[in-house]
Short mmCIF file of C-alpha atoms in Angstrom, two decimals:
data_model
loop_
_atom_site.label_atom_id
_atom_site.label_comp_id
_atom_site.label_asym_id
_atom_site.label_seq_id
_atom_site.Cartn_x
_atom_site.Cartn_y
_atom_site.Cartn_z
CA MET A 1 -5.52 10.99 -78.16
CA ALA A 2 -8.65 9.15 -79.22
CA TYR A 3 -10.45 7.13 -76.53
CA PRO A 4 -12.98 4.32 -77.02
CA GLU A 5 -16.55 5.46 -77.43
CA TRP A 6 -17.60 4.05 -74.03
CA VAL A 7 -14.85 6.18 -72.47
CA GLU A 8 -15.75 9.35 -74.32
CA LYS A 9 -19.38 8.95 -73.22
CA GLN A 10 -18.29 9.76 -69.62
CA LYS A 11 -16.59 13.00 -70.55
CA ARG A 12 -18.50 16.19 -69.76
CA PRO A 13 -17.62 19.88 -69.38
CA GLY A 14 -15.15 20.56 -66.58
CA THR A 15 -13.64 17.07 -66.62
CA ASN A 16 -10.58 15.38 -68.05
CA ILE A 17 -9.81 11.74 -68.91
CA SER A 18 -6.47 10.11 -68.09
CA CYS A 19 -5.23 6.73 -69.31
CA ILE A 20 -2.87 5.02 -66.86
CA HIS A 21 -1.53 1.56 -67.77
CA GLY A 22 -4.42 0.93 -70.12
CA LYS A 23 -7.08 1.97 -67.58
CA TYR A 24 -9.19 5.11 -67.80
CA TYR A 25 -9.87 7.59 -65.00
CA LEU A 26 -12.04 10.71 -64.83
CA TYR A 27 -10.93 13.86 -62.99
CA GLU A 28 -12.29 17.35 -62.52
CA ALA A 29 -10.41 19.86 -64.70
CA THR A 30 -10.20 23.61 -64.80
CA SER A 31 -8.44 26.16 -66.94
CA VAL A 32 -6.15 28.71 -65.26
CA TRP A 33 -4.13 31.54 -66.78
CA ASP A 34 -0.34 31.12 -66.72
CA PRO A 35 1.19 34.65 -66.56
CA GLU A 36 4.65 33.39 -67.53
CA LYS A 37 3.52 31.51 -70.63
CA LYS A 38 0.79 34.08 -71.21
CA ARG A 39 -1.77 31.43 -72.02
CA ALA A 40 -4.27 29.24 -70.28
CA ARG A 41 -3.21 25.84 -68.89
CA LYS A 42 -5.18 22.87 -67.68
CA LYS A 43 -5.29 22.07 -63.92
CA THR A 44 -6.37 18.60 -62.80
CA GLY A 45 -8.65 18.53 -59.78
CA LYS A 46 -10.66 16.01 -57.77
CA TYR A 47 -10.68 12.34 -58.79
CA LEU A 48 -14.20 11.36 -59.95
CA GLY A 49 -13.82 7.63 -60.62
CA ARG A 50 -12.67 4.85 -62.90
CA ILE A 51 -14.28 4.53 -66.36
CA THR A 52 -15.32 1.01 -67.44
CA GLU A 53 -17.47 -0.34 -70.25
CA ASP A 54 -20.26 -0.66 -67.69
CA GLY A 55 -20.00 2.98 -66.71
CA LEU A 56 -18.21 5.19 -64.14
CA ILE A 57 -17.19 3.62 -60.83
CA PRO A 58 -16.98 6.44 -58.26
CA PRO A 59 -14.17 6.37 -55.65
CA ARG A 60 -14.79 4.79 -52.27
CA GLU A 61 -15.51 7.31 -49.56
CA LYS A 62 -12.80 7.42 -46.89
CA LYS A 63 -14.23 6.88 -43.43
CA GLN A 64 -12.77 9.53 -41.23
CA GLN A 65 -13.90 9.44 -37.62
CA ALA A 66 -13.83 12.82 -36.02
CA ILE A 67 -12.28 12.62 -32.56
CA SER A 68 -14.47 14.92 -30.59
CA GLU A 69 -13.50 13.72 -27.12
CA VAL A 70 -10.30 12.18 -25.73
CA ALA A 71 -9.68 11.43 -22.03
CA THR A 72 -6.99 9.53 -20.15
CA LYS A 73 -7.29 8.01 -16.65
CA GLU A 74 -5.10 5.82 -14.43
CA TYR A 75 -6.32 2.31 -14.97
CA GLY A 76 -3.88 -0.46 -14.08
CA ALA A 77 -3.40 -0.02 -10.33
CA CYS A 78 -6.94 1.00 -9.42
CA THR A 79 -8.65 -1.78 -11.39
CA THR A 80 -6.23 -4.37 -10.01
CA LEU A 81 -6.94 -3.31 -6.42
CA ASN A 82 -10.63 -3.17 -7.26
CA SER A 83 -10.44 -6.77 -8.47
CA ILE A 84 -8.23 -8.10 -5.67
CA GLY A 85 -10.36 -6.34 -3.06
CA LYS A 86 -13.71 -7.40 -4.47
CA ASP A 87 -14.65 -9.37 -1.35
CA ILE A 88 -13.71 -6.40 0.85
CA TYR A 89 -15.96 -4.13 -1.18
CA GLU A 90 -18.86 -6.59 -1.00
CA LYS A 91 -18.56 -6.77 2.80
CA LEU A 92 -18.44 -2.98 2.98
CA LYS A 93 -21.71 -2.85 1.04
CA GLU A 94 -23.32 -5.08 3.66
CA TYR A 95 -22.29 -2.87 6.59
CA PHE A 96 -22.24 0.52 4.84
CA PRO A 97 -24.75 0.41 1.94
CA SER A 98 -24.57 4.13 1.15
CA GLU A 99 -20.93 4.80 2.07
CA ALA A 100 -19.11 1.73 0.67
CA ASP A 101 -18.22 3.29 -2.70
CA ARG A 102 -16.57 6.31 -1.12
CA ILE A 103 -14.82 4.31 1.64
CA PHE A 104 -13.38 1.82 -0.83
CA SER A 105 -12.36 4.46 -3.39
CA LEU A 106 -10.56 6.52 -0.74
CA ALA A 107 -8.77 3.41 0.54
CA VAL A 108 -7.60 2.49 -2.98
CA LEU A 109 -6.33 6.01 -3.68
CA ARG A 110 -4.43 6.03 -0.39
CA VAL A 111 -2.69 2.76 -1.30
CA ILE A 112 -1.72 3.90 -4.80
CA GLU A 113 -0.87 7.54 -4.19
CA LYS A 114 -0.58 7.81 -0.38
CA CYS A 115 -3.41 10.21 -1.02
CA PRO A 116 -4.24 12.72 1.72
CA PHE A 117 -7.87 13.76 1.83
CA LYS A 118 -7.07 17.21 0.47
CA ARG A 119 -6.04 15.68 -2.88
CA ALA A 120 -8.77 13.06 -3.09
CA ALA A 121 -11.00 14.99 -5.53
CA PHE A 122 -8.11 15.65 -7.93
CA LEU A 123 -6.90 12.04 -7.92
CA TYR A 124 -10.36 10.46 -8.03
CA GLU A 125 -11.27 12.44 -11.14
CA ARG A 126 -8.10 11.18 -12.86
CA SER A 127 -8.59 7.58 -11.80
CA PHE A 128 -10.70 4.95 -13.54
CA LEU A 129 -12.41 4.52 -10.17
CA SER A 130 -14.54 7.50 -11.17
CA GLU A 131 -15.84 5.43 -14.11
CA ILE A 132 -16.46 2.38 -11.91
CA TYR A 133 -18.16 4.14 -8.98
CA GLY A 134 -19.43 7.24 -10.71
CA ASP A 135 -20.00 10.71 -9.35
CA ILE A 136 -18.79 10.66 -5.74
CA SER A 137 -18.11 13.99 -4.08
CA MET A 138 -14.52 14.14 -2.86
CA SER A 139 -14.27 17.85 -2.11
CA SER A 140 -12.72 18.98 1.17
CA ALA A 141 -16.05 20.20 2.52
CA SER A 142 -17.93 17.01 1.66
CA LEU A 143 -15.17 14.78 3.07
CA SER A 144 -15.14 16.68 6.36
CA THR A 145 -18.87 16.01 6.75
CA PHE A 146 -18.48 12.45 5.55
CA LEU A 147 -15.76 11.65 8.10
CA GLN A 148 -17.83 13.12 10.92
CA GLU A 149 -20.84 10.98 10.05
CA LEU A 150 -18.90 7.80 9.27
CA GLY A 151 -16.96 8.00 12.53
CA THR A 152 -20.14 7.49 14.57
CA LYS A 153 -20.44 3.91 13.30
CA ARG A 154 -17.92 2.08 15.46
CA PRO A 155 -20.30 -0.93 15.94
CA GLN A 156 -20.38 -1.39 12.15
CA PHE A 157 -16.56 -1.05 12.02
CA VAL A 158 -16.19 -3.84 14.57
CA GLY A 159 -18.79 -6.00 12.82
CA PHE A 160 -16.94 -5.63 9.53
CA MET A 161 -13.57 -6.50 11.11
CA LYS A 162 -15.00 -9.60 12.79
CA GLU A 163 -15.93 -10.94 9.35
CA TYR A 164 -12.21 -11.39 8.70
CA LEU A 165 -11.05 -12.66 12.08
CA SER A 166 -10.17 -16.35 12.30
CA LYS A 167 -9.26 -18.71 15.13
CA GLU A 168 -5.53 -18.33 14.54
CA GLN A 169 -3.18 -16.44 16.84
CA TYR A 170 -3.08 -12.65 16.79
CA ILE A 171 -0.53 -10.26 18.19
CA LEU A 172 -1.77 -7.03 19.70
CA PHE A 173 0.47 -3.99 19.87
CA ASP A 174 0.40 -0.20 19.78
CA GLY A 175 0.93 0.44 16.11
CA THR A 176 1.56 4.15 15.88
CA ASN A 177 1.02 7.53 17.49
CA ILE A 178 -1.03 10.22 15.79
CA ILE A 179 0.25 13.66 16.73
CA SER A 180 -2.70 16.03 17.01
CA THR A 181 -2.95 19.63 18.16
CA SER A 182 -6.70 19.87 17.71
CA GLU A 183 -8.45 21.67 20.56
CA HIS A 184 -11.74 20.01 19.68
CA MET A 185 -10.82 16.45 20.67
CA ASP A 186 -10.82 14.99 24.14
CA ILE A 187 -8.66 11.96 23.23
CA ASN A 188 -5.50 13.77 22.11
CA ARG A 189 -3.52 13.75 25.33
CA ILE A 190 0.08 14.37 26.24
CA GLY A 191 1.84 11.05 25.76
CA TYR A 192 5.33 9.63 25.30
CA ASN A 193 6.19 8.15 21.90
CA SER A 194 9.13 6.34 20.33
CA HIS A 195 10.65 9.66 19.23
CA ARG A 196 10.87 10.74 22.88
CA LEU A 197 8.39 13.51 22.26
CA PHE A 198 5.74 14.52 24.75
CA ASP A 199 3.12 15.87 22.37
CA PRO A 200 -0.66 15.78 22.25
CA GLN A 201 -1.33 12.50 20.51
CA ILE A 202 -3.64 9.59 19.88
CA ASN A 203 -2.64 5.93 20.16
CA LEU A 204 -3.64 3.34 17.60
CA LEU A 205 -3.66 -0.28 18.85
CA TYR A 206 -3.59 -3.02 16.24
CA ALA A 207 -4.10 -6.78 16.12
CA PHE A 208 -2.44 -8.68 13.27
CA SER A 209 -2.54 -12.32 12.36
CA ALA A 210 0.68 -13.95 13.56
CA CYS A 211 0.57 -16.38 10.64
CA SER A 212 -0.55 -14.41 7.60
CA HIS A 213 0.42 -10.99 9.03
CA THR A 214 -2.90 -9.61 7.82
CA PRO A 215 -4.55 -6.75 9.76
CA GLY A 216 -7.47 -7.97 11.82
CA TYR A 217 -8.58 -5.32 14.29
CA TYR A 218 -7.72 -1.83 15.52
CA ARG A 219 -8.80 0.55 18.26
CA VAL A 220 -8.15 4.27 18.70
CA LEU A 221 -7.19 5.37 22.23
CA PRO A 222 -6.29 8.59 24.01
CA GLY A 223 -2.60 9.43 23.79
CA ASN A 224 -1.90 8.91 27.47
CA ILE A 225 -3.44 5.43 27.64
CA ARG A 226 -0.81 2.70 27.49
CA ASP A 227 -1.94 0.32 30.18
CA VAL A 228 -3.37 -3.17 30.35
CA SER A 229 -6.99 -2.00 30.53
CA ALA A 230 -6.73 -0.88 26.90
CA PHE A 231 -5.46 -4.31 25.80
CA LYS A 232 -8.19 -6.06 27.74
CA GLN A 233 -10.92 -3.95 26.14
CA CYS A 234 -9.48 -4.74 22.69
CA VAL A 235 -9.71 -8.46 23.41
CA GLN A 236 -13.27 -8.09 24.70
CA GLU A 237 -14.51 -5.98 21.78
CA SER A 238 -12.82 -8.02 19.05
CA GLY A 239 -13.74 -11.39 20.52
CA ILE A 240 -10.29 -12.79 19.65
CA SER A 241 -9.57 -15.64 22.05
CA ASN A 242 -5.99 -16.37 20.98
CA MET A 243 -4.41 -12.93 21.46
CA VAL A 244 -0.82 -12.21 22.48
CA VAL A 245 0.22 -8.75 23.65
CA VAL A 246 3.63 -7.80 22.21
CA ALA A 247 4.47 -4.41 23.66
CA ASP A 248 7.67 -2.35 23.50
CA LYS A 249 10.45 -2.18 26.09
CA GLY A 250 8.89 0.79 27.84
CA PHE A 251 5.91 -1.32 28.84
CA GLY A 252 7.87 -3.79 30.94
CA SER A 253 7.08 -2.61 34.47
CA GLU A 254 6.14 -4.96 37.30
CA ALA A 255 2.78 -3.22 37.61
CA ASN A 256 1.98 -3.89 33.95
CA PHE A 257 3.12 -7.51 34.17
CA LYS A 258 0.84 -8.03 37.14
CA MET A 259 -2.15 -6.46 35.38
CA LEU A 260 -1.56 -8.60 32.28
CA GLU A 261 -1.52 -11.76 34.33
CA ASP A 262 -4.44 -10.72 36.54
CA ASN A 263 -6.50 -10.17 33.41
CA GLY A 264 -5.50 -13.49 31.90
CA LEU A 265 -3.66 -11.96 28.93
CA LYS A 266 -0.82 -13.72 27.15
CA TYR A 267 2.21 -11.55 26.54
CA ILE A 268 5.75 -11.25 25.21
CA ILE A 269 7.40 -8.16 26.66
CA PRO A 270 11.00 -7.27 25.74
CA LEU A 271 13.37 -6.25 28.52
CA LYS A 272 15.82 -3.39 28.37
CA ARG A 273 19.38 -4.64 28.17
CA ASN A 274 20.25 -3.12 31.52
CA ASN A 275 17.35 -4.89 33.24
CA GLY A 276 18.56 -6.76 36.31
CA ALA A 277 16.36 -9.74 35.42
CA ILE A 278 18.71 -10.65 32.55
CA GLN A 279 21.30 -13.19 33.75
CA LYS A 280 24.47 -12.57 31.72
CA GLU A 281 26.89 -15.18 33.07
CA LYS A 282 26.50 -17.38 29.98
CA LEU A 283 27.01 -14.36 27.73
CA LYS A 284 30.21 -13.45 29.56
CA THR A 285 31.79 -16.91 29.34
CA GLY A 286 31.22 -17.03 25.59
CA ASN A 287 30.90 -20.81 25.83
CA LYS A 288 28.08 -21.84 23.52
CA ALA A 289 27.89 -25.19 25.31
CA ASP A 290 26.25 -23.31 28.18
CA PHE A 291 23.35 -22.28 25.94
CA ASP A 292 20.20 -24.34 25.42
CA GLY A 293 20.69 -24.47 21.67
CA HIS A 294 20.37 -22.47 18.46
CA PHE A 295 18.16 -21.98 15.40
CA ARG A 296 18.31 -19.96 12.20
CA PHE A 297 16.34 -16.77 11.58
CA ASN A 298 16.70 -14.88 8.29
CA ASN A 299 19.88 -16.83 7.56
CA ARG A 300 21.39 -15.76 10.90
CA VAL A 301 22.29 -18.09 13.74
CA ILE A 302 20.45 -17.29 16.98
CA TRP A 303 21.74 -18.85 20.22
CA HIS A 304 19.39 -18.98 23.20
CA TYR A 305 18.85 -19.98 26.79
CA SER A 306 15.98 -19.52 29.23
CA TYR A 307 15.29 -19.75 32.94
CA PHE A 308 12.70 -19.01 35.61
CA LEU A 309 13.17 -16.00 37.86
CA ASP A 310 10.72 -15.68 40.73
CA GLY A 311 8.37 -17.89 38.82
CA LYS A 312 8.64 -15.77 35.63
CA HIS A 313 9.95 -17.21 32.36
CA ILE A 314 12.85 -15.23 30.84
CA TYR A 315 14.26 -15.95 27.38
CA VAL A 316 17.66 -14.62 26.28
CA TYR A 317 18.86 -14.67 22.66
CA LEU A 318 22.25 -13.86 21.15
CA ASP A 319 22.42 -12.79 17.52
CA SER A 320 26.14 -12.87 16.60
CA ASP A 321 25.62 -10.94 13.35
CA LEU A 322 23.77 -8.22 15.23
CA ARG A 323 26.48 -8.20 17.92
CA ASN A 324 29.24 -7.62 15.34
CA LYS A 325 27.25 -4.85 13.70
CA GLU A 326 26.54 -3.07 16.98
CA GLU A 327 30.14 -3.38 18.16
CA LYS A 328 31.46 -1.90 14.89
CA ASP A 329 29.00 0.96 15.10
CA TYR A 330 29.94 1.72 18.71
CA ILE A 331 33.68 1.68 17.93
CA ARG A 332 33.11 3.97 14.97
CA ARG A 333 31.39 6.48 17.23
CA ILE A 334 34.28 6.30 19.69
CA ASP A 335 36.76 6.97 16.88
CA GLU A 336 34.65 9.93 15.74
CA ASN A 337 34.68 11.34 19.30
CA CYS A 338 30.91 11.23 19.60
CA GLU A 339 29.58 12.42 22.94
CA ASP A 340 28.88 9.70 25.56
CA TYR A 341 30.90 7.10 23.63
CA SER A 342 34.14 5.87 25.14
CA VAL A 343 36.26 2.74 25.49
CA GLU A 344 35.22 2.48 29.13
CA SER A 345 31.52 2.54 28.26
CA PHE A 346 32.16 -0.01 25.50
CA MET A 347 33.66 -2.39 28.03
CA GLU A 348 30.61 -1.97 30.27
CA LYS A 349 28.20 -2.71 27.38
CA GLN A 350 30.21 -5.41 25.58
CA TYR A 351 27.96 -8.26 26.81
CA ASP A 352 24.79 -6.38 25.81
CA PHE A 353 25.54 -6.16 22.10
CA GLY A 354 23.40 -8.49 19.97
CA VAL A 355 21.25 -9.55 22.94
CA ILE A 356 17.46 -9.77 22.87
CA ALA A 357 15.63 -10.75 26.03
CA PHE A 358 11.96 -10.90 26.93
CA ARG A 359 9.60 -12.10 29.58
CA THR A 360 6.58 -14.20 28.67
CA ASN A 361 3.85 -16.36 30.15
CA ILE A 362 3.46 -18.45 26.98
CA ASP A 363 4.53 -22.10 27.06
CA ASP A 364 6.25 -22.71 23.71
CA THR A 365 9.67 -23.35 22.17
CA ALA A 366 12.35 -20.65 22.19
CA GLU A 367 12.33 -20.56 18.39
CA ASN A 368 8.54 -20.16 18.07
CA LEU A 369 8.49 -17.41 20.69
CA PHE A 370 11.31 -15.56 18.94
CA HIS A 371 9.48 -15.69 15.60
CA LEU A 372 6.30 -14.46 17.25
CA TYR A 373 8.16 -11.60 18.91
CA LYS A 374 9.88 -10.64 15.64
CA THR A 375 6.51 -10.55 13.88
CA ARG A 376 5.81 -7.22 15.54
CA GLY A 377 8.80 -5.55 13.89
CA GLU A 378 7.92 -6.95 10.47
CA ILE A 379 4.33 -5.77 10.73
CA GLU A 380 5.30 -2.30 11.94
CA GLN A 381 6.84 -1.65 8.53
CA SER A 382 3.36 -1.76 7.05
CA PHE A 383 2.50 1.42 8.95
CA ASP A 384 4.94 3.47 6.90
CA PHE A 385 2.29 4.72 4.49
CA LEU A 386 0.01 5.60 7.42
CA LYS A 387 2.73 7.68 9.03
CA ASN A 388 3.28 9.48 5.73
CA LEU A 389 -0.35 10.56 5.83
CA LEU A 390 -0.51 11.79 9.42
CA GLU A 391 0.71 15.34 8.95
CA GLN A 392 -1.11 15.73 5.64
CA ASP A 393 -4.44 14.79 7.20
CA HIS A 394 -4.19 16.62 10.51
CA THR A 395 -6.58 19.39 9.43
CA TYR A 396 -9.31 16.79 8.96
CA LEU A 397 -8.78 15.16 12.34
CA GLN A 398 -10.64 17.71 14.41
CA SER A 399 -12.93 15.35 16.29
CA VAL A 400 -13.02 11.86 17.76
CA TYR A 401 -15.42 10.78 15.02
CA ALA A 402 -13.15 12.06 12.25
CA VAL A 403 -10.25 10.09 13.74
CA GLU A 404 -12.39 6.94 13.92
CA ALA A 405 -13.33 7.30 10.25
CA TRP A 406 -9.72 8.08 9.31
CA ALA A 407 -8.54 4.91 11.07
CA PHE A 408 -11.21 2.73 9.44
CA ILE A 409 -10.44 3.91 5.91
CA ASN A 410 -6.75 3.27 6.56
CA HIS A 411 -7.63 -0.18 7.88
CA ILE A 412 -9.23 -0.98 4.52
CA SER A 413 -6.07 0.33 2.84
CA LEU A 414 -3.94 -2.01 4.96
CA MET A 415 -6.17 -4.93 4.00
CA LEU A 416 -5.60 -4.09 0.32
CA VAL A 417 -1.84 -3.79 0.85
CA TYR A 418 -1.73 -7.26 2.36
CA ALA A 419 -3.94 -8.67 -0.37
CA VAL A 420 -1.29 -7.57 -2.89
CA TYR A 421 1.48 -8.83 -0.60
CA THR A 422 -0.17 -12.26 -0.47
CA ARG A 423 -0.38 -12.38 -4.28
CA LEU A 424 3.30 -11.48 -4.61
CA LYS A 425 4.22 -14.11 -2.03
CA SER A 426 2.16 -16.82 -3.77
CA ALA A 427 3.90 -15.99 -7.06
CA ASP A 428 7.32 -16.15 -5.31
CA LEU A 429 8.04 -12.54 -6.34
CA LEU A 430 8.74 -10.88 -2.98
CA SER A 431 12.50 -11.02 -3.56
CA LYS A 432 12.05 -8.94 -6.72
CA TYR A 433 9.08 -6.69 -6.02
CA SER A 434 7.66 -4.88 -3.02
CA VAL A 435 4.01 -3.84 -2.96
CA SER A 436 5.11 -0.33 -3.94
CA ASP A 437 7.17 -1.67 -6.86
CA PHE A 438 4.19 -3.62 -8.10
CA LEU A 439 1.85 -0.64 -7.95
CA ILE A 440 4.35 1.62 -9.72
CA HIS A 441 4.35 -0.80 -12.65
CA LEU A 442 0.57 -0.76 -12.79
CA LYS A 443 -0.18 2.93 -12.25
CA TYR A 444 1.34 3.80 -15.61
CA ILE A 445 -1.22 1.69 -17.45
CA HIS A 446 -3.90 4.11 -18.59
CA ALA A 447 -7.34 3.84 -20.09
CA VAL A 448 -7.98 6.12 -23.06
CA LYS A 449 -11.46 7.29 -24.00
CA ILE A 450 -12.03 8.16 -27.65
CA ASN A 451 -15.51 9.57 -28.14
CA SER A 452 -17.65 7.19 -26.05
CA SER A 453 -15.36 4.15 -25.94
CA TRP A 454 -12.65 3.28 -23.38
CA VAL A 455 -9.62 1.29 -24.51
CA THR A 456 -6.67 0.08 -22.45
CA GLY A 457 -3.37 1.77 -23.20
CA GLU A 458 -0.07 0.07 -23.92
CA ILE A 459 1.38 -2.37 -21.38
CA SER A 460 5.14 -2.91 -21.35
CA GLY A 461 6.48 -6.42 -21.76
CA LYS A 462 7.95 -6.45 -18.26
CA THR A 463 4.69 -5.36 -16.67
CA GLN A 464 2.73 -7.94 -18.69
CA LYS A 465 5.06 -10.71 -17.48
CA LEU A 466 4.51 -9.54 -13.91
CA LEU A 467 0.74 -9.61 -14.36
CA ASP A 468 0.88 -13.06 -15.97
CA ALA A 469 3.02 -14.40 -13.10
CA MET A 470 0.42 -13.16 -10.61
CA ARG A 471 -2.48 -14.37 -12.78
CA ILE A 472 -3.99 -10.91 -12.96
CA HIS A 473 -5.96 -9.86 -16.04
CA ILE A 474 -6.89 -6.20 -16.46
CA THR A 475 -7.72 -6.00 -20.17
#
């Protein structure tokens, strides 16, 4: 086939011209021997360009980026907590200029992963926190030293906590018991806990806002200290003027009541159902007209009455839903022949079911006092993640200072938990998502590093709607 002269001018040895739809293209060409046909045949090779009257137009070079480095790190949860807790971090920098990065990073990891110290290095390396805060040593050896040194700074801990205390009402209670078998600590003493165990332990007292339920102040105490002197020292150190002690039923002795009142402390102390101070005549008649009134709590009707006994104010509440539940449970145990459960004992306890009674020196309505008392139980749920860490961290808690540092880092974690809780509440999402649910959605958002650039990974539609509802932007 004859080609135009301007086309033929581009042909040279080792090339071949092809005409495709009236356009001319130049390719490399070689000659190879075909053993079947026993003759040479032409083999078309690399494309060299398009031939035009103005000359040869070479092909465009394909830009192929070589991926020399790819890394993936958890991004969504840690950056969200980093953003929500920005003010916490800034305050930490004021009180702990050289330790703030490590304190805050550990607190974030503990919220997201319930991270014990022994796994901190592994999780930090795989978190985008390591890109934000850089090279922080999280090895077991370095953390042991870090906790020892940080724990000597109780004055700074208290100063930091006071930055967040307001003039609102706070409830003070013993939040949890830390079981410790360390022989190097003087504060782990034999003490009684809610599990009826007499083990070497440490007590952790906590003050929470009665309104916002946010953590305000804590104090670590020896395991055998559960008296009023501890509460009084907490009030003095924290400087909280509007503090209410809400202890458990085991605290309600006459000696403790006297010490509370002698020290000018407000209190709400629940009474055991077999306490002789509880007048049950109105419960036995079943006539609601004998009660002072009722209110609603969590969609349940609570009936109540109160009286003075030897100058002490006693409040008695009857929760009918709780009574029905407790009666059914007791009958079930009788039917299953459980030990210590019988019809006779049921008859003796029948007026105790569904009853809550406490003694207080606070002058307020029955409804307000009940809500304040119930706040303790709601707040105690927030200690679940702390309790999950206790056994995992026990090897690090070998000194009073290590325990102090442990408690402070967990305090920062609690502050972050409640910061998320507040966001969920403001977005009216608490009925759909817990704090844990929210973090699970976020922790699967990753950042991907290709060569030297980080890009945010895919975000599911459901997670994006959740972020939009909470007005959180992480990309």
